[in-house]
Tab-separated table of C-alpha atoms and ligand atoms in Angstrom:
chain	number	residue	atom	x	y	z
A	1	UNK	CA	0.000	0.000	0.000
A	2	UNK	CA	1.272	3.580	-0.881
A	3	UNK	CA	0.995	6.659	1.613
A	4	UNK	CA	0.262	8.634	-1.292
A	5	UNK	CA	0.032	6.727	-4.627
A	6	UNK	CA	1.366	8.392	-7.387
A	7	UNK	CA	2.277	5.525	-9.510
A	8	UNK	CA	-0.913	4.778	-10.019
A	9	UNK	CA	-2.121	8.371	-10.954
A	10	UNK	CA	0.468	8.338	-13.741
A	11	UNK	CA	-1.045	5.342	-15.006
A	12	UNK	CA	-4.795	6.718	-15.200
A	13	UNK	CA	-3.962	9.934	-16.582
A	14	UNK	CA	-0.809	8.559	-19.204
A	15	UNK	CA	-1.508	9.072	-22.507
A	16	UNK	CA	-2.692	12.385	-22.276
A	17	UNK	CA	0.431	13.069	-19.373
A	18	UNK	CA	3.381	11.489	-22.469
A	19	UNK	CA	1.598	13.808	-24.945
A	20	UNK	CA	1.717	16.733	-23.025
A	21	UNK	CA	5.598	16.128	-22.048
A	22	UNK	CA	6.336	15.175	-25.874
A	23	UNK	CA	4.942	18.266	-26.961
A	24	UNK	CA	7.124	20.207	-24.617
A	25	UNK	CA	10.221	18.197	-25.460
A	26	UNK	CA	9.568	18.818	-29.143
A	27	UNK	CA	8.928	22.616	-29.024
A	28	UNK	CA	11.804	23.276	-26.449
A	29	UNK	CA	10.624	25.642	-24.923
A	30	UNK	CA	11.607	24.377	-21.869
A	31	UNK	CA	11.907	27.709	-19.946
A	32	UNK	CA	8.872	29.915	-19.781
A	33	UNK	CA	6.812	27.964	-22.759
A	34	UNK	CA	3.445	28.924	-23.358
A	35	UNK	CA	2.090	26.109	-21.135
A	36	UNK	CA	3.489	27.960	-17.796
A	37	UNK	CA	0.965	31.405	-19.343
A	38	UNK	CA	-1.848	28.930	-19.510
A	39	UNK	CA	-1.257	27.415	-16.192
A	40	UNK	CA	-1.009	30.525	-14.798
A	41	UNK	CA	-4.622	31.641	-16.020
A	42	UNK	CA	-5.773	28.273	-15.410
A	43	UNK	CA	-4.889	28.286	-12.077
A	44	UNK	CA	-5.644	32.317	-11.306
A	45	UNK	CA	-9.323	30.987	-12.521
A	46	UNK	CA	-9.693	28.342	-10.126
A	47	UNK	CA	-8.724	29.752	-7.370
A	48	UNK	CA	-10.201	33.002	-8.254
A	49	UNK	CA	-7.916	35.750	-7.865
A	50	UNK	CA	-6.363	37.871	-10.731
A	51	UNK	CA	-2.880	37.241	-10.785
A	52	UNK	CA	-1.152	33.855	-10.389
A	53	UNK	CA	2.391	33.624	-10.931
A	54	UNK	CA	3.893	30.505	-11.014
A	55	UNK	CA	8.003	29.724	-9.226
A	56	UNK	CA	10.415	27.385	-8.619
A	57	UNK	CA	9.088	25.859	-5.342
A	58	UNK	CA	6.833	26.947	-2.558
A	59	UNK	CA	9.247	27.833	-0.161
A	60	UNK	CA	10.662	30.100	-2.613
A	61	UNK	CA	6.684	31.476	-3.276
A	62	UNK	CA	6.798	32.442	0.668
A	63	UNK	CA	9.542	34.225	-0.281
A	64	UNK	CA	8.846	36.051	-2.970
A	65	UNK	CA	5.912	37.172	-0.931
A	66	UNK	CA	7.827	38.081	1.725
A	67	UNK	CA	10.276	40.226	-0.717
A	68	UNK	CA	7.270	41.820	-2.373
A	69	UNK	CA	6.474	43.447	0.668
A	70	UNK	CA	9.818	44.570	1.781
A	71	UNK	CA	9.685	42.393	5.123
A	72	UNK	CA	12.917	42.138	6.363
A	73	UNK	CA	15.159	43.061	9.748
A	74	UNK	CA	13.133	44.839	12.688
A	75	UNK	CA	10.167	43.192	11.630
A	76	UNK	CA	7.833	40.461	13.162
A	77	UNK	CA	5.875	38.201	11.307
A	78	UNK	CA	3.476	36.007	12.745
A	79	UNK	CA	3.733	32.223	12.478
A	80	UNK	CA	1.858	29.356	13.352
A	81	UNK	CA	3.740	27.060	15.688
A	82	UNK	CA	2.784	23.335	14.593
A	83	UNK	CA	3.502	23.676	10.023
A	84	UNK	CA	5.943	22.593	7.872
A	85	UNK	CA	9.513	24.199	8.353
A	86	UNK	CA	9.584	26.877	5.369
A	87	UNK	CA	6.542	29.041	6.749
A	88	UNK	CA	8.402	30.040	9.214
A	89	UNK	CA	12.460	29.355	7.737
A	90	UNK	CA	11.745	31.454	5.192
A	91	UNK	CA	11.129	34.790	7.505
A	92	UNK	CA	13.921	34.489	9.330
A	93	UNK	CA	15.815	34.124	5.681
A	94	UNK	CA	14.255	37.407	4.902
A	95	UNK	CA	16.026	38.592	7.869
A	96	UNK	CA	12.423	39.331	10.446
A	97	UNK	CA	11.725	37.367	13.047
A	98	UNK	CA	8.770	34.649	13.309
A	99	UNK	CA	6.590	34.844	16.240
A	100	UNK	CA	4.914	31.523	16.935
A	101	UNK	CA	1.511	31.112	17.818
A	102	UNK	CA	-0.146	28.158	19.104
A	103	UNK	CA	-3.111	25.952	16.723
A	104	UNK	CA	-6.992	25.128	17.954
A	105	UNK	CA	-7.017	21.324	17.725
A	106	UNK	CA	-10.380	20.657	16.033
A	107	UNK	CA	-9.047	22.379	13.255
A	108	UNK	CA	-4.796	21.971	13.793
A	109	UNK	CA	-4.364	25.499	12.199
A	110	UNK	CA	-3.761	29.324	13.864
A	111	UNK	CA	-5.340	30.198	17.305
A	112	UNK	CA	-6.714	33.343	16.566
A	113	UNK	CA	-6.635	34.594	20.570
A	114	UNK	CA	-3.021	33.441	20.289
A	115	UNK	CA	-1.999	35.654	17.504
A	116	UNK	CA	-3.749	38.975	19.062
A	117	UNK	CA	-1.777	37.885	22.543
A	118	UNK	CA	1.446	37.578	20.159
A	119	UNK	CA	0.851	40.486	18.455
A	120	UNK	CA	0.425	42.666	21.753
A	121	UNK	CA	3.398	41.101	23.437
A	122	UNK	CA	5.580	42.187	20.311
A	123	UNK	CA	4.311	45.534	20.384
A	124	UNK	CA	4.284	45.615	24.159
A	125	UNK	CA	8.138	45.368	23.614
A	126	UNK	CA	8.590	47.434	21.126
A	127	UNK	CA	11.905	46.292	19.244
A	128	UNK	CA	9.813	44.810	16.228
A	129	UNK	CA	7.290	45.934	13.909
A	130	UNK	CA	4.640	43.739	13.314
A	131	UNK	CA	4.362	43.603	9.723
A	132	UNK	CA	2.371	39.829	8.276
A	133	UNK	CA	0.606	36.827	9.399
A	134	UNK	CA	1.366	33.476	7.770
A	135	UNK	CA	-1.955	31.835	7.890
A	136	UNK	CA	-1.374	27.926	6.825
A	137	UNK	CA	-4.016	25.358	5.459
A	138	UNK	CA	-2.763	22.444	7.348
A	139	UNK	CA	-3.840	19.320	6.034
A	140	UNK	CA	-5.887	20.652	2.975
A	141	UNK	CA	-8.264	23.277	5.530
A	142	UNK	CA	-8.378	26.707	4.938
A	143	UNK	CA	-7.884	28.543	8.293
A	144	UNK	CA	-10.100	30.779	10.163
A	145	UNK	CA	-9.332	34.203	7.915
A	146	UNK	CA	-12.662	35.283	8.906
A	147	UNK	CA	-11.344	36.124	12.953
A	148	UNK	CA	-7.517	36.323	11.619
A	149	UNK	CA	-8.336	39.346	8.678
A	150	UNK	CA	-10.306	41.093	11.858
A	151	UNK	CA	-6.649	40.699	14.139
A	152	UNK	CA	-4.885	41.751	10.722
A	153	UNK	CA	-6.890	44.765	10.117
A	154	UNK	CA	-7.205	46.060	13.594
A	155	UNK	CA	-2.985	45.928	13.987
A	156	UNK	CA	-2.202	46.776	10.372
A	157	UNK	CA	-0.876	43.396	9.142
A	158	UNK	CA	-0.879	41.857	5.795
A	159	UNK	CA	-1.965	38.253	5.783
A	160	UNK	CA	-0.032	35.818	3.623
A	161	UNK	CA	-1.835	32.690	3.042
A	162	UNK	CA	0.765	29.560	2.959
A	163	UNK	CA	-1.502	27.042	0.740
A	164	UNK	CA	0.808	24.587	0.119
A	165	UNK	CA	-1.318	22.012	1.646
A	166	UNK	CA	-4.559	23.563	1.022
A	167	UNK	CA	-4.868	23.815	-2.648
A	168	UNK	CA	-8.322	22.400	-3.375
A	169	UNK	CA	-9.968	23.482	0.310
A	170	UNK	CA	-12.683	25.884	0.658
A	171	UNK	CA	-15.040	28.089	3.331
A	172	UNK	CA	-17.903	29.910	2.220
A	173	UNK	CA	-17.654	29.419	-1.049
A	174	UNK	CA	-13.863	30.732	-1.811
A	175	UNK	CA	-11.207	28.505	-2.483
A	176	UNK	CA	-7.962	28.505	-0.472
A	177	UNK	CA	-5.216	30.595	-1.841
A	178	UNK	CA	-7.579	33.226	-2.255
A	179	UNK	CA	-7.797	34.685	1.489
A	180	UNK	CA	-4.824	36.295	1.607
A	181	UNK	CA	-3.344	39.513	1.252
A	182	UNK	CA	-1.187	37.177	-1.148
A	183	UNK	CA	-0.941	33.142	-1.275
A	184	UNK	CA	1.197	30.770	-2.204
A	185	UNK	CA	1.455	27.016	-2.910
A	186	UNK	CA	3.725	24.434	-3.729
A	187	UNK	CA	3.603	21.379	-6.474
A	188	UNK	CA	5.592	19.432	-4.721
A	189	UNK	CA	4.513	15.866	-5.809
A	190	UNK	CA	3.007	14.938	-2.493
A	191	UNK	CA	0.595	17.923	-2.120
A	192	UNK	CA	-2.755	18.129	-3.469
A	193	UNK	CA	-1.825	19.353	-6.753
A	194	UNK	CA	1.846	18.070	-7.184
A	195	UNK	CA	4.760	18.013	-10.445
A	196	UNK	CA	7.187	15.542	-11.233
A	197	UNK	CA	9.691	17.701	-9.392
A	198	UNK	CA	9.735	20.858	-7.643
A	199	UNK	CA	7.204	23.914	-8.161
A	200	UNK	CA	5.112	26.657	-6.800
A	201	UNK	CA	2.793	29.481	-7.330
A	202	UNK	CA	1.663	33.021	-5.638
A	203	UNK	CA	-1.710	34.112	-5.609
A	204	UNK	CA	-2.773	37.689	-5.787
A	205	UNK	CA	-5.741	40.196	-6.423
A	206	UNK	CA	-3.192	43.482	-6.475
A	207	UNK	CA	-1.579	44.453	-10.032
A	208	UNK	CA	1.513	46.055	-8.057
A	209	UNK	CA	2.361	42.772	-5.787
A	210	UNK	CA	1.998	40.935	-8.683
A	211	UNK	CA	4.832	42.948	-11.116
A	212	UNK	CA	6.970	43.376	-8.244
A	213	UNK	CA	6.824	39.490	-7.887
A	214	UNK	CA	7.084	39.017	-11.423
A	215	UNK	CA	10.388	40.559	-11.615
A	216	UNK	CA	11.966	39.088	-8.485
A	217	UNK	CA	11.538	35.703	-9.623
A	218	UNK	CA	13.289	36.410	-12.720
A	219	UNK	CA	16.046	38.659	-11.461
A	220	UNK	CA	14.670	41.579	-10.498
A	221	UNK	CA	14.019	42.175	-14.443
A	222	UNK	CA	13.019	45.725	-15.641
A	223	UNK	CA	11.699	45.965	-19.489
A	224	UNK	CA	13.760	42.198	-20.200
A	225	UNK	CA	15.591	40.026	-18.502
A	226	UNK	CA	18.840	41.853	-19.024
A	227	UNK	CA	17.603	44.919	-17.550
A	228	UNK	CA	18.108	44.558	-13.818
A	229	UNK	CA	16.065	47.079	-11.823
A	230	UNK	CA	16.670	45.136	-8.202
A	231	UNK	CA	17.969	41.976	-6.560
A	232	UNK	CA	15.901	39.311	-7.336
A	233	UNK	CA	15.932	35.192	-7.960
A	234	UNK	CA	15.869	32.807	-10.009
A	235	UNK	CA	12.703	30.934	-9.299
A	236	UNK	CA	10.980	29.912	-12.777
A	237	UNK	CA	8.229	26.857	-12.992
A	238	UNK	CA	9.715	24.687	-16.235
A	239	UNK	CA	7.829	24.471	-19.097
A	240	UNK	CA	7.523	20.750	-18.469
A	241	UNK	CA	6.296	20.841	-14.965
A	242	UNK	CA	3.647	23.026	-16.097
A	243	UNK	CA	2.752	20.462	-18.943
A	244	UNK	CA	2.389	18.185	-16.388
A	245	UNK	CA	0.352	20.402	-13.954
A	246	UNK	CA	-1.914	21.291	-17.013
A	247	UNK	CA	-2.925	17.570	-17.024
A	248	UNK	CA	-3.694	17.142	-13.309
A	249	UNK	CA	-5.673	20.267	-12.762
A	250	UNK	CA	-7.968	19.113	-15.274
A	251	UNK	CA	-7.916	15.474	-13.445
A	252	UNK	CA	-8.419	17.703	-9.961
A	253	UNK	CA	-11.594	18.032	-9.162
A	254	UNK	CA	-13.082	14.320	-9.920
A	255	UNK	CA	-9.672	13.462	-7.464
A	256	UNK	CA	-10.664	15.847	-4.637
A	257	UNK	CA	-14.674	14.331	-5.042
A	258	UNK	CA	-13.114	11.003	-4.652
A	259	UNK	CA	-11.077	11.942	-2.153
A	260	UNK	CA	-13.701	13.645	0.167
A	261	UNK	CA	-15.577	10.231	-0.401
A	262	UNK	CA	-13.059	8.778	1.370
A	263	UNK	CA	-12.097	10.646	4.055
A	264	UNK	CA	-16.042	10.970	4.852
A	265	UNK	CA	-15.312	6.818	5.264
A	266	UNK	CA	-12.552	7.254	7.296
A	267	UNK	CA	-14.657	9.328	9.451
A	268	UNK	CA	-17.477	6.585	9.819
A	269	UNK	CA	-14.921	4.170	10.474
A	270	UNK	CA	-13.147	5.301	12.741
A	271	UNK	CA	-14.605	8.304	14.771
A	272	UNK	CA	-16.025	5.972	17.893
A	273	UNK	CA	-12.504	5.373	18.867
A	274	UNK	CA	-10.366	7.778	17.861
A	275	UNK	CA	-10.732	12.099	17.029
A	276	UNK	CA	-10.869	12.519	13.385
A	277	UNK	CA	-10.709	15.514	11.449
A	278	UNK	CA	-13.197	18.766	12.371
A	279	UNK	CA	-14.108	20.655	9.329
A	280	UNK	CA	-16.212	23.769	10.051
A	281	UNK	CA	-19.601	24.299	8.539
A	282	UNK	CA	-19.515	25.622	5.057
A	283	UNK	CA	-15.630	24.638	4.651
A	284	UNK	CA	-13.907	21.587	2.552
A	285	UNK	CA	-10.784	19.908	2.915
A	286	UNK	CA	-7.982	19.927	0.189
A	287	UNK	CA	-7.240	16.495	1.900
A	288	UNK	CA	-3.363	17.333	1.803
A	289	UNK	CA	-3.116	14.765	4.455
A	290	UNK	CA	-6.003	12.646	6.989
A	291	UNK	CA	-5.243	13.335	9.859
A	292	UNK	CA	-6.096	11.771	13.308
A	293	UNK	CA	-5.453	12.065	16.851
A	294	UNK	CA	-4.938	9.111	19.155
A	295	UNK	CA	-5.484	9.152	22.816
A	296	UNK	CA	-1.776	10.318	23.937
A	297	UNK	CA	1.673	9.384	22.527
A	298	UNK	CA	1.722	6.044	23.935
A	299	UNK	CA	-0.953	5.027	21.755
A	300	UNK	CA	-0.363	6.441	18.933
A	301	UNK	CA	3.392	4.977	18.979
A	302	UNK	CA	1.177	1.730	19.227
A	303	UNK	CA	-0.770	2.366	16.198
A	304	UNK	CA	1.822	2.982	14.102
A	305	UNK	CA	3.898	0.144	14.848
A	306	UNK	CA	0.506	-1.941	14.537
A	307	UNK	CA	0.396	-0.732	11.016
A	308	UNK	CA	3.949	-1.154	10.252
A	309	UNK	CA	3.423	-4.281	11.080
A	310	UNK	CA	1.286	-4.912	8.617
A	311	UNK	CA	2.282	-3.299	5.633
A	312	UNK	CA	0.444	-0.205	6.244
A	313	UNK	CA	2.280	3.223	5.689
A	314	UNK	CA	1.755	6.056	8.044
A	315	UNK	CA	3.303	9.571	9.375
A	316	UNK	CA	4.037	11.836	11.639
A	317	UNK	CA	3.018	15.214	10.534
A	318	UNK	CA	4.827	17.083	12.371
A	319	UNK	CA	7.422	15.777	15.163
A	320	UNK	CA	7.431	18.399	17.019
A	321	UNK	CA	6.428	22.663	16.423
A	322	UNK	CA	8.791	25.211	15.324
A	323	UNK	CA	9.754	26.467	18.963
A	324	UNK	CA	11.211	23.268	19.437
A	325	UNK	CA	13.311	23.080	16.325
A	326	UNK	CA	16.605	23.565	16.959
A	327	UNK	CA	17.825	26.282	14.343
A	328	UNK	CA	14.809	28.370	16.231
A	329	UNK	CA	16.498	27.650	19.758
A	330	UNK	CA	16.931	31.007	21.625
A	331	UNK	CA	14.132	32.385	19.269
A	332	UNK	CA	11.558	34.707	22.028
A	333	UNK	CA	8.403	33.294	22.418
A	334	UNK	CA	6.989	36.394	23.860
A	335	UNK	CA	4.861	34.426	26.871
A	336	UNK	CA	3.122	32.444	24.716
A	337	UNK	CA	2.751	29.013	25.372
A	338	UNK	CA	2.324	25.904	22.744
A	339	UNK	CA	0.216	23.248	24.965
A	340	UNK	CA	-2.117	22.168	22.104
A	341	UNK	CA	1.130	21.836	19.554
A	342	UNK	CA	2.814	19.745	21.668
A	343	UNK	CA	0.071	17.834	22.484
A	344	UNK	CA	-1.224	17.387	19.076
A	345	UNK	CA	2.607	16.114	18.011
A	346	UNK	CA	2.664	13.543	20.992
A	347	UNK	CA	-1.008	12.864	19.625
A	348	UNK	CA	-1.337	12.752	15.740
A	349	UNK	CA	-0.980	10.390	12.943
A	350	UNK	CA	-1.521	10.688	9.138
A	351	UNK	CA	-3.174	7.995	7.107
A	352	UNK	CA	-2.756	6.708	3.504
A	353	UNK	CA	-5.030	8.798	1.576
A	354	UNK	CA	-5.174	9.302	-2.194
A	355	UNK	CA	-7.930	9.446	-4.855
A	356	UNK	CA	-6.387	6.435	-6.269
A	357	UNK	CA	-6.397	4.061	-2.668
A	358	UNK	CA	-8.337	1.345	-3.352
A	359	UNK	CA	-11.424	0.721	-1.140
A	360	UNK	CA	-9.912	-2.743	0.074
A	361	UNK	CA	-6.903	-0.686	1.304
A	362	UNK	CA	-8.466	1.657	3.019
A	363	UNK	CA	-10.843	-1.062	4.761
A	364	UNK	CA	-7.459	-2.679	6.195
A	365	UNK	CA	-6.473	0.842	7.267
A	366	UNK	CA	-9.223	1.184	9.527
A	367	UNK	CA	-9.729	-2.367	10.285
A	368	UNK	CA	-5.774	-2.130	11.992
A	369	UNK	CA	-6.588	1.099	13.352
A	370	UNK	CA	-9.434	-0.310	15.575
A	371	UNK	CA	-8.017	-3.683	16.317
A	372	UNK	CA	-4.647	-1.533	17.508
A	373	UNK	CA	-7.126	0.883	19.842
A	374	UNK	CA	-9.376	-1.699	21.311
A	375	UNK	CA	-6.031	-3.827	21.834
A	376	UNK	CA	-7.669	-6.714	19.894
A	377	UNK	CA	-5.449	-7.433	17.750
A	378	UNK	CA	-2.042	-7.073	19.534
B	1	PLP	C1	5.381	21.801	1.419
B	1	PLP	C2	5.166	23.032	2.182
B	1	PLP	C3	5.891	24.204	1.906
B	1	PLP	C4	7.060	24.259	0.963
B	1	PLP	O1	6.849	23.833	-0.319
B	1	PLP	P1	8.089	23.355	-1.217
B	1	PLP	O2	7.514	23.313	-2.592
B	1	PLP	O3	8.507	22.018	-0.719
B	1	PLP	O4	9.175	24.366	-1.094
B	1	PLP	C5	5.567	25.353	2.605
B	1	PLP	N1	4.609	25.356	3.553
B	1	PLP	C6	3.909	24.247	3.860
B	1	PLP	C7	2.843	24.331	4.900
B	1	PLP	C8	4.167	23.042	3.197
B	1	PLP	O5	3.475	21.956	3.524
């Protein structure tokens, strides 16, 4: 059984994947071909926003963000604690400081009454500037922008939206990359929408952000690319990658339908005996990962090695938060406290989930699962 199967997504969507690659290996156009323009309106449509620019990566996306806005030394940016490394990595690159805040377990993404009290402290200080809030989609669910824009707007901060997970989710009707001031994603090939190597994209309603961005990632380029106006990057999506990402958006939304299928099984099978995943009224999941928590670490340690056991891929997502990793050591955590991160690391477990996992898989899944928590089976 795969984690994630992408073998077997390859295999459904083939002939019309080698054709798209052929055509790209035949025009070579391999940097900035017309299929990275199309991606970029095809994904600006979906996600509905106006600009969509498409990068290298999505840690370089966060970046470019970052840059766009001139966020750099003496400022704060806010951060939740329990994400993947680069939302907050790529802040301190910038030369700010991320402020960590802790996560509301239902939903495992930003405590709004966490961010204010981080937000005061910082100002309360007064060495840093609070300048952005990096709102993530962990798992595939949009967080709450609703109460974060209302913390943004009352202390002046601009609200950058890392996606990479939640390409795909929605609340009220928007889709996620679309809530913040800017967004970004990644096509890694593990996320919701993934390459065959590394990519990204930033998401944005403003014509300036979007120019300014434009340039960075090639250079800082004035009228061409050999007219340097600033310091910039080199952070281009390849022509191919955006052949292939051409394919799979088109594939996406009969995957994410299958997917929610699934994880609404999951749910049935499993919620008597162990907390699945809370998705708010009137939101969807991107599914970037199922999620669930187990009664503390000692059972969850169980559960893992149950499935192990048997053939049955699982992971940790995430070890521990980002005040415990060790190139943030000494960072200050301005009083705040991370109970329900560390909690939900000792606590949490990610399941094999993909539109392609067959239903006799997935029956095993939860079939282990119980046997492990009852103690049944071991
Ligand atoms: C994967 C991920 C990123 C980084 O994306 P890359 O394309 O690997 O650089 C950033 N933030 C979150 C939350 C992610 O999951």
């Amino acid at each position: 059984m795969q984690f994630r199967d992408l073998r077997k997504q390859y295999q459904v969507l083939k002939t019309e994947m080698d054709q798209a690659m052929v055509e790209v290996l035949e025009s070579a156009g391999y940097i900035s071909g017309r299929q990275v323009t199309e991606l970029e309106e095809a994904l600006a449509r979906y996600v509905g926003v106006k600009h969509c620019i498409t990068c290298a990566n999505g840690t370089d996306a966060l970046t470019l963000a970052l840059m766009s806005w001139g966020i750099g030394e003496g400022d704060a940016v806010f951060v939740p604690d329990f994400t993947f490394f680069s939302s907050a990595e790529t802040v301190a690159y910038e030369g700010a400081v991320p402020v960590f805040t802790d996560i509301l377990e239902d939903t495992f993404n930003m405590d709004p009454d966490s961010l204010e009290r981080a937000v005061r402290a910082v100002l309360a200080e007064g060495k840093l500037t609070p300048k952005a809030v990096v709102t993530v989609d962990l798992f595939g669910l949009p967080a709450d922008h609703d109460r974060i824009r209302q913390i943004a707007d009352r202390y002046g901060l601009y609200i950058l939206e890392d996606a990479a997970q939640g390409f795909g989710g929605t609340c009220q009707g928007r889709r996620a990359g679309s809530f913040g001031d800017i967004a970004t994603t990644s096509f890694f090939p593990a996320k919701p929408l993934g390459c065959y190597g590394d990519g990204g994209a930033v998401f944005t309603d403003s014509d300036d952000w979007a120019a300014l961005i434009r340039s960075l990632r090639i250079h800082g380029k004035g009228s061409d690319k050999y007219d340097n106006v600033r310091i910039g990057m080199n952070s281009r999506l390849d022509t191919l990658q955006a052949a292939v990402l051409l394919v799979k958006l088109k594939a996406f939304q009969k995957e994410l339908a299958d997917t929610d299928a699934m994880a609404e099984k999951y749910a049935e099978g499993l919620k008597d005996c162990v907390k699945v995943p809370v998705i708010p009224e009137g939101c969807g999941s991107g599914w970037a990962q199922y999620s669930i928590l187990l009664r503390n670490g000692e059972e969850r340690d169980r559960v893992q090695a149950y499935l192990k056991a048997n053939d049955v891929p699982s992971m940790i997502y995430y070890q521990r938060g980002m005040h415990q990793q060790t190139a943030f050591a000494g960072y200050c955590l301005y009083g705040e406290t991370f109970p329900v991160t560390e909690e939900v690391c000792s606590r949490v477990l990610s399941l094999p989930l993909s539109p392609y996992l067959t239903a006799e898989d997935q029956g095993k899944v939860i079939r282990l699962i119980r046997e492990a928590v009852t103690g049944s089976g071991v």
